[in-house]
Amino acid sequence: MSDNVLLEVKNLKKYFDTPRGMLHAVDDVSFQLKEGQTLGVVGESGCGKSTLGRTILHLLPSTSGQIFFEGKDITFAKGKELLKLRRQMQIIFQDPFSSLDPKMTVSQIIEEPLKIHKIYKNKKERMERVYELMEIIGLDARYVNTYPHELDGGRRQRIGIARALALNPKFIVCDEPVSALDVSIQAQILNLMMDLKDEFGLTYIFVTHNLSVVKHISDEILVLYLGKMVEKTTADRLFENPLHPYTKALLSSIPIPDISYKGKEAEVMKGELSSPIEPKDCCRFAPRCPMAKDCCFTSSPEFVEAEENHFVACHLVEKK
């Protein structure tokens, strides 16, 4: 595995203007991602996971901060520069049905990025690549002229994966790619994505709310809460020793498939969610935290290294 940093995000912010004020969807997020690694991004719905991925890919414009890809500042990339970046940075969407054009066949969907970027000279060469991609992602060639509505969810998501792979990218944002699929199909798609990562040396940001899935596929995990980073460390370390009360509550909610299990009950998070619109300068989890102190309601905790390669934003955790 390479030690080269492929992607670096510095103090990235994405705010949305609403009638009630600015909604802080992604608020001061920073991290590095090395080539060939997978960063899992987890949190409840509405925490900014998908917005973070789409802002990095320039599907949404950033409010402030910097994005570096292969050491180059791409924060304000546009036009031809952005088109060139699209070959290196792709996305797999959450819903495999709404992300595919219902009027296009499987071959047309996979072929489209090849036509846009004019990589191949003619239709014959493009179709050779289409058949090659279908074989790579495990979709039988007989589906080449099939429409998305004629296929099940797993096969549709395989088309989305093939489309993302078409330009031989280095980096892919996987935006909850298995959450809309049956459980039996989820494992197949996850295993496929892990095989593709090893085969092509891909680097992933894997967005999910399923902690069991993220442990299976990630090297490091970043936990978000209402747009803010609350914890980041290796996948193994996060499950062995979670430090933030929010992370602990998330992990306790993972069901144990054993009817004789008599361990600790899941921690139920009580209280109201803080508003992400013009949030106060305090810990955003404080209203729901059972251990919150006065300082948690009056100042925002710093994101610091509590132990080696284990970062947390919590007033209750001592610095390294």
XYZ file of C-alpha atoms in Angstrom:
320
model
C 0.000 0.000 0.000
C 1.332 3.409 -0.975
C 2.229 6.078 1.588
C 1.505 8.813 -0.939
C -1.313 11.175 0.016
C -3.807 11.171 -2.847
C -6.416 13.491 -1.352
C -6.100 16.199 1.292
C -8.984 18.278 2.596
C -8.275 21.362 4.719
C -10.924 23.195 6.759
C -13.615 22.404 4.194
C -16.975 24.098 4.699
C -20.219 23.827 2.783
C -23.065 26.093 3.884
C -26.518 26.431 2.334
C -28.458 29.682 2.445
C -31.949 29.201 3.924
C -34.684 31.678 4.906
C -33.669 31.188 8.560
C -29.931 31.622 7.985
C -26.900 29.620 6.866
C -27.180 25.853 7.254
C -23.775 24.423 8.204
C -23.875 21.103 6.337
C -20.092 20.539 6.396
C -18.207 22.603 8.940
C -14.406 22.735 9.101
C -13.558 19.180 7.989
C -9.886 18.237 7.465
C -8.239 14.901 6.662
C -5.692 13.141 4.455
C -6.347 10.008 2.397
C -3.479 7.865 1.127
C -3.462 6.002 -2.173
C -5.132 2.607 -1.994
C -6.896 3.272 1.307
C -10.571 3.546 2.204
C -11.885 6.255 4.512
C -15.280 5.407 5.981
C -17.465 8.420 6.782
C -20.258 7.630 9.245
C -23.003 9.368 11.158
C -26.768 9.720 11.315
C -28.833 10.949 8.390
C -28.313 14.678 7.925
C -24.815 14.786 9.409
C -23.206 15.943 6.144
C -21.672 12.682 4.898
C -22.984 12.819 1.335
C -22.525 16.594 1.125
C -18.857 16.151 2.059
C -18.294 13.640 -0.744
C -20.114 15.716 -3.340
C -18.279 18.892 -2.354
C -14.910 17.149 -2.730
C -15.955 16.055 -6.242
C -17.182 19.564 -7.139
C -20.740 18.367 -7.601
C -21.428 21.080 -5.024
C -19.333 24.274 -4.728
C -17.455 24.634 -1.436
C -18.080 27.624 0.828
C -14.473 27.786 2.015
C -11.454 25.571 2.671
C -9.073 23.765 0.337
C -9.076 20.479 -1.582
C -5.821 18.965 -2.847
C -5.628 16.025 -5.252
C -2.208 14.491 -5.925
C -0.678 17.564 -4.281
C -2.460 20.029 -6.554
C -4.979 22.565 -5.258
C -8.255 21.790 -7.060
C -10.539 23.896 -4.851
C -11.543 26.208 -7.678
C -11.151 23.813 -10.613
C -13.568 24.447 -13.465
C -13.918 24.108 -17.220
C -11.302 21.947 -18.921
C -9.382 21.463 -15.670
C -12.489 20.043 -13.969
C -13.312 17.866 -16.990
C -9.813 16.403 -16.799
C -10.279 15.782 -13.059
C -13.441 13.805 -13.767
C -11.286 11.052 -15.256
C -9.553 10.635 -11.896
C -12.466 11.245 -9.480
C -15.817 9.466 -9.759
C -18.881 8.663 -7.651
C -21.187 5.688 -7.084
C -24.607 6.959 -6.030
C -26.872 5.608 -3.311
C -29.966 4.803 -5.371
C -29.055 2.580 -8.333
C -32.380 3.318 -10.037
C -32.646 7.128 -9.918
C -28.952 7.519 -10.797
C -29.392 5.709 -14.135
C -31.134 7.279 -17.137
C -34.264 5.125 -17.727
C -34.206 5.945 -21.456
C -30.688 4.529 -21.951
C -29.653 0.899 -22.266
C -26.891 -0.680 -20.180
C -24.369 -0.230 -22.999
C -25.335 3.433 -23.530
C -25.011 4.225 -19.807
C -21.541 2.676 -19.537
C -20.451 4.117 -22.874
C -21.518 7.696 -22.087
C -18.390 8.792 -20.138
C -16.206 7.264 -22.870
C -17.983 9.408 -25.479
C -17.812 12.591 -23.374
C -14.071 12.254 -22.760
C -13.325 11.025 -26.305
C -10.933 8.330 -25.114
C -11.609 5.890 -27.932
C -11.549 6.561 -31.661
C -14.794 4.892 -32.667
C -17.917 3.028 -31.560
C -16.273 -0.395 -31.966
C -13.472 0.446 -29.499
C -15.947 1.934 -27.034
C -18.128 -1.181 -27.157
C -15.112 -3.395 -26.570
C -14.496 -1.386 -23.401
C -18.178 -1.675 -22.429
C -18.066 -5.484 -22.688
C -14.789 -5.522 -20.750
C -16.335 -3.458 -17.941
C -19.418 -5.660 -17.829
C -17.201 -8.685 -17.369
C -15.181 -6.936 -14.647
C -18.257 -6.082 -12.574
C -19.915 -9.473 -13.103
C -22.777 -8.472 -15.399
C -23.588 -10.946 -18.159
C -23.142 -9.676 -21.734
C -26.738 -10.577 -22.546
C -27.878 -7.496 -20.600
C -26.043 -5.105 -22.924
C -29.250 -3.801 -24.555
C -31.394 -4.009 -21.420
C -32.971 -0.973 -19.722
C -32.502 -0.267 -15.973
C -36.165 -0.955 -15.084
C -35.767 -4.512 -16.381
C -33.028 -5.303 -13.844
C -32.929 -5.847 -10.086
C -31.197 -3.466 -7.670
C -27.951 -5.411 -7.498
C -27.479 -5.450 -11.273
C -28.384 -1.755 -11.492
C -25.723 -0.923 -8.932
C -23.207 -2.976 -10.899
C -23.980 -0.718 -13.882
C -23.294 2.321 -11.692
C -19.987 0.799 -10.630
C -19.051 0.038 -14.260
C -19.836 3.629 -15.235
C -17.618 4.909 -12.405
C -14.782 2.591 -13.513
C -15.067 3.428 -17.228
C -12.413 6.183 -17.182
C -9.939 4.273 -14.965
C -10.217 6.701 -12.006
C -7.907 6.700 -9.003
C -10.482 7.921 -6.481
C -14.178 7.058 -6.015
C -16.728 8.441 -3.572
C -19.094 5.609 -2.657
C -22.248 7.345 -1.429
C -24.062 4.651 0.567
C -23.797 2.260 -2.407
C -25.459 -0.708 -0.689
C -28.064 0.904 1.584
C -30.840 0.629 -1.032
C -30.131 -3.073 -1.718
C -31.409 -6.286 -0.157
C -29.157 -7.645 2.577
C -28.288 -10.712 0.492
C -27.111 -8.460 -2.358
C -25.215 -6.029 -0.117
C -22.478 -8.543 0.645
C -21.997 -9.311 -3.062
C -21.590 -5.626 -3.954
C -19.268 -4.962 -0.998
C -17.049 -7.896 -1.921
C -17.003 -6.716 -5.542
C -15.922 -3.231 -4.485
C -13.149 -4.603 -2.277
C -11.919 -6.834 -5.126
C -11.930 -3.857 -7.516
C -9.992 -1.788 -4.995
C -7.257 -4.422 -4.820
C -7.235 -5.115 -8.572
C -7.074 -1.508 -9.741
C -5.457 0.184 -6.721
C -8.521 2.342 -6.084
C -8.913 4.824 -3.251
C -12.369 5.158 -1.690
C -14.354 7.484 0.513
C -17.121 5.164 1.698
C -20.151 7.047 3.017
C -22.550 4.985 5.123
C -24.661 4.922 8.264
C -24.131 1.168 8.628
C -21.280 0.655 11.073
C -21.012 -3.079 10.406
C -20.421 -2.324 6.722
C -17.881 0.422 7.368
C -15.772 -1.779 9.638
C -15.675 -4.441 6.912
C -14.356 -2.150 4.180
C -12.506 0.797 5.792
C -8.913 1.428 6.823
C -9.830 4.573 8.777
C -13.177 5.937 9.936
C -14.297 9.554 10.292
C -17.367 10.179 12.462
C -19.438 13.272 11.647
C -22.126 14.918 13.753
C -24.112 17.822 12.279
C -21.290 18.657 9.885
C -18.485 18.551 12.474
C -15.773 15.942 12.915
C -16.119 14.267 16.308
C -13.719 11.311 15.966
C -11.246 9.800 13.513
C -8.958 6.788 13.790
C -8.352 3.339 12.296
C -11.371 1.057 11.905
C -10.044 -1.473 14.418
C -9.211 1.191 16.984
C -12.590 2.883 16.709
C -14.418 -0.354 17.487
C -11.980 -1.342 20.252
C -11.827 2.007 22.043
C -14.352 4.667 20.986
C -13.712 7.927 22.823
C -16.548 10.270 21.877
C -19.946 9.704 23.572
C -21.659 9.924 20.168
C -19.418 7.208 18.696
C -20.071 5.003 21.725
C -23.815 5.401 21.256
C -23.561 4.564 17.548
C -21.538 1.416 18.225
C -23.893 0.272 20.973
C -26.745 0.350 18.457
C -25.196 -2.396 16.298
C -27.419 -5.478 16.736
C -25.767 -8.626 18.090
C -27.010 -11.714 16.133
C -27.193 -13.910 19.225
C -30.441 -14.482 21.153
C -28.481 -15.565 24.246
C -26.442 -12.316 24.328
C -26.814 -10.594 27.687
C -24.345 -7.733 27.273
C -24.934 -4.024 27.747
C -28.131 -2.564 26.386
C -27.940 -0.069 23.542
C -27.406 3.524 24.645
C -30.498 5.465 23.654
C -29.679 9.030 22.654
C -32.230 11.363 24.211
C -32.834 15.058 23.771
C -33.325 17.231 20.715
C -30.924 17.591 17.799
C -29.197 20.959 17.714
C -30.126 23.066 14.713
C -27.471 23.113 11.976
C -28.718 26.581 10.989
C -26.467 29.270 12.511
C -25.289 26.851 15.255
C -24.045 28.204 18.567
C -20.384 28.047 19.581
C -20.662 24.880 21.651
C -20.486 21.113 21.332
C -23.298 20.224 18.930
C -23.834 16.883 20.642
C -24.163 18.412 24.123
C -28.011 18.510 24.202
C -28.079 14.724 23.687
C -24.953 13.792 25.654
C -25.563 12.075 29.027
C -22.152 13.228 30.285
C -22.286 16.874 29.150
C -20.839 19.507 31.487
C -21.290 23.284 31.571
C -18.288 23.855 29.291
C -19.909 21.696 26.602
C -22.699 24.272 26.219
C -20.434 27.326 26.129
C -17.518 26.449 23.800
C -16.717 24.152 20.876
C -14.198 21.390 21.654
C -11.015 21.240 19.577
C -10.342 18.254 17.326
C -7.173 16.924 18.968
C -5.050 13.780 19.099
C -6.066 11.961 22.280
C -3.769 9.008 21.587
C -1.580 7.993 18.674
C -3.521 8.440 15.405
C -6.777 8.746 17.345
C -8.409 12.170 17.088
C -11.494 13.355 18.958
C -13.436 16.561 19.620
C -14.716 16.288 23.180
C -14.203 18.386 26.321
C -14.330 15.173 28.386
C -11.343 13.536 26.680
C -7.824 14.544 27.684
C -5.295 15.573 25.054
C -2.323 13.338 24.274
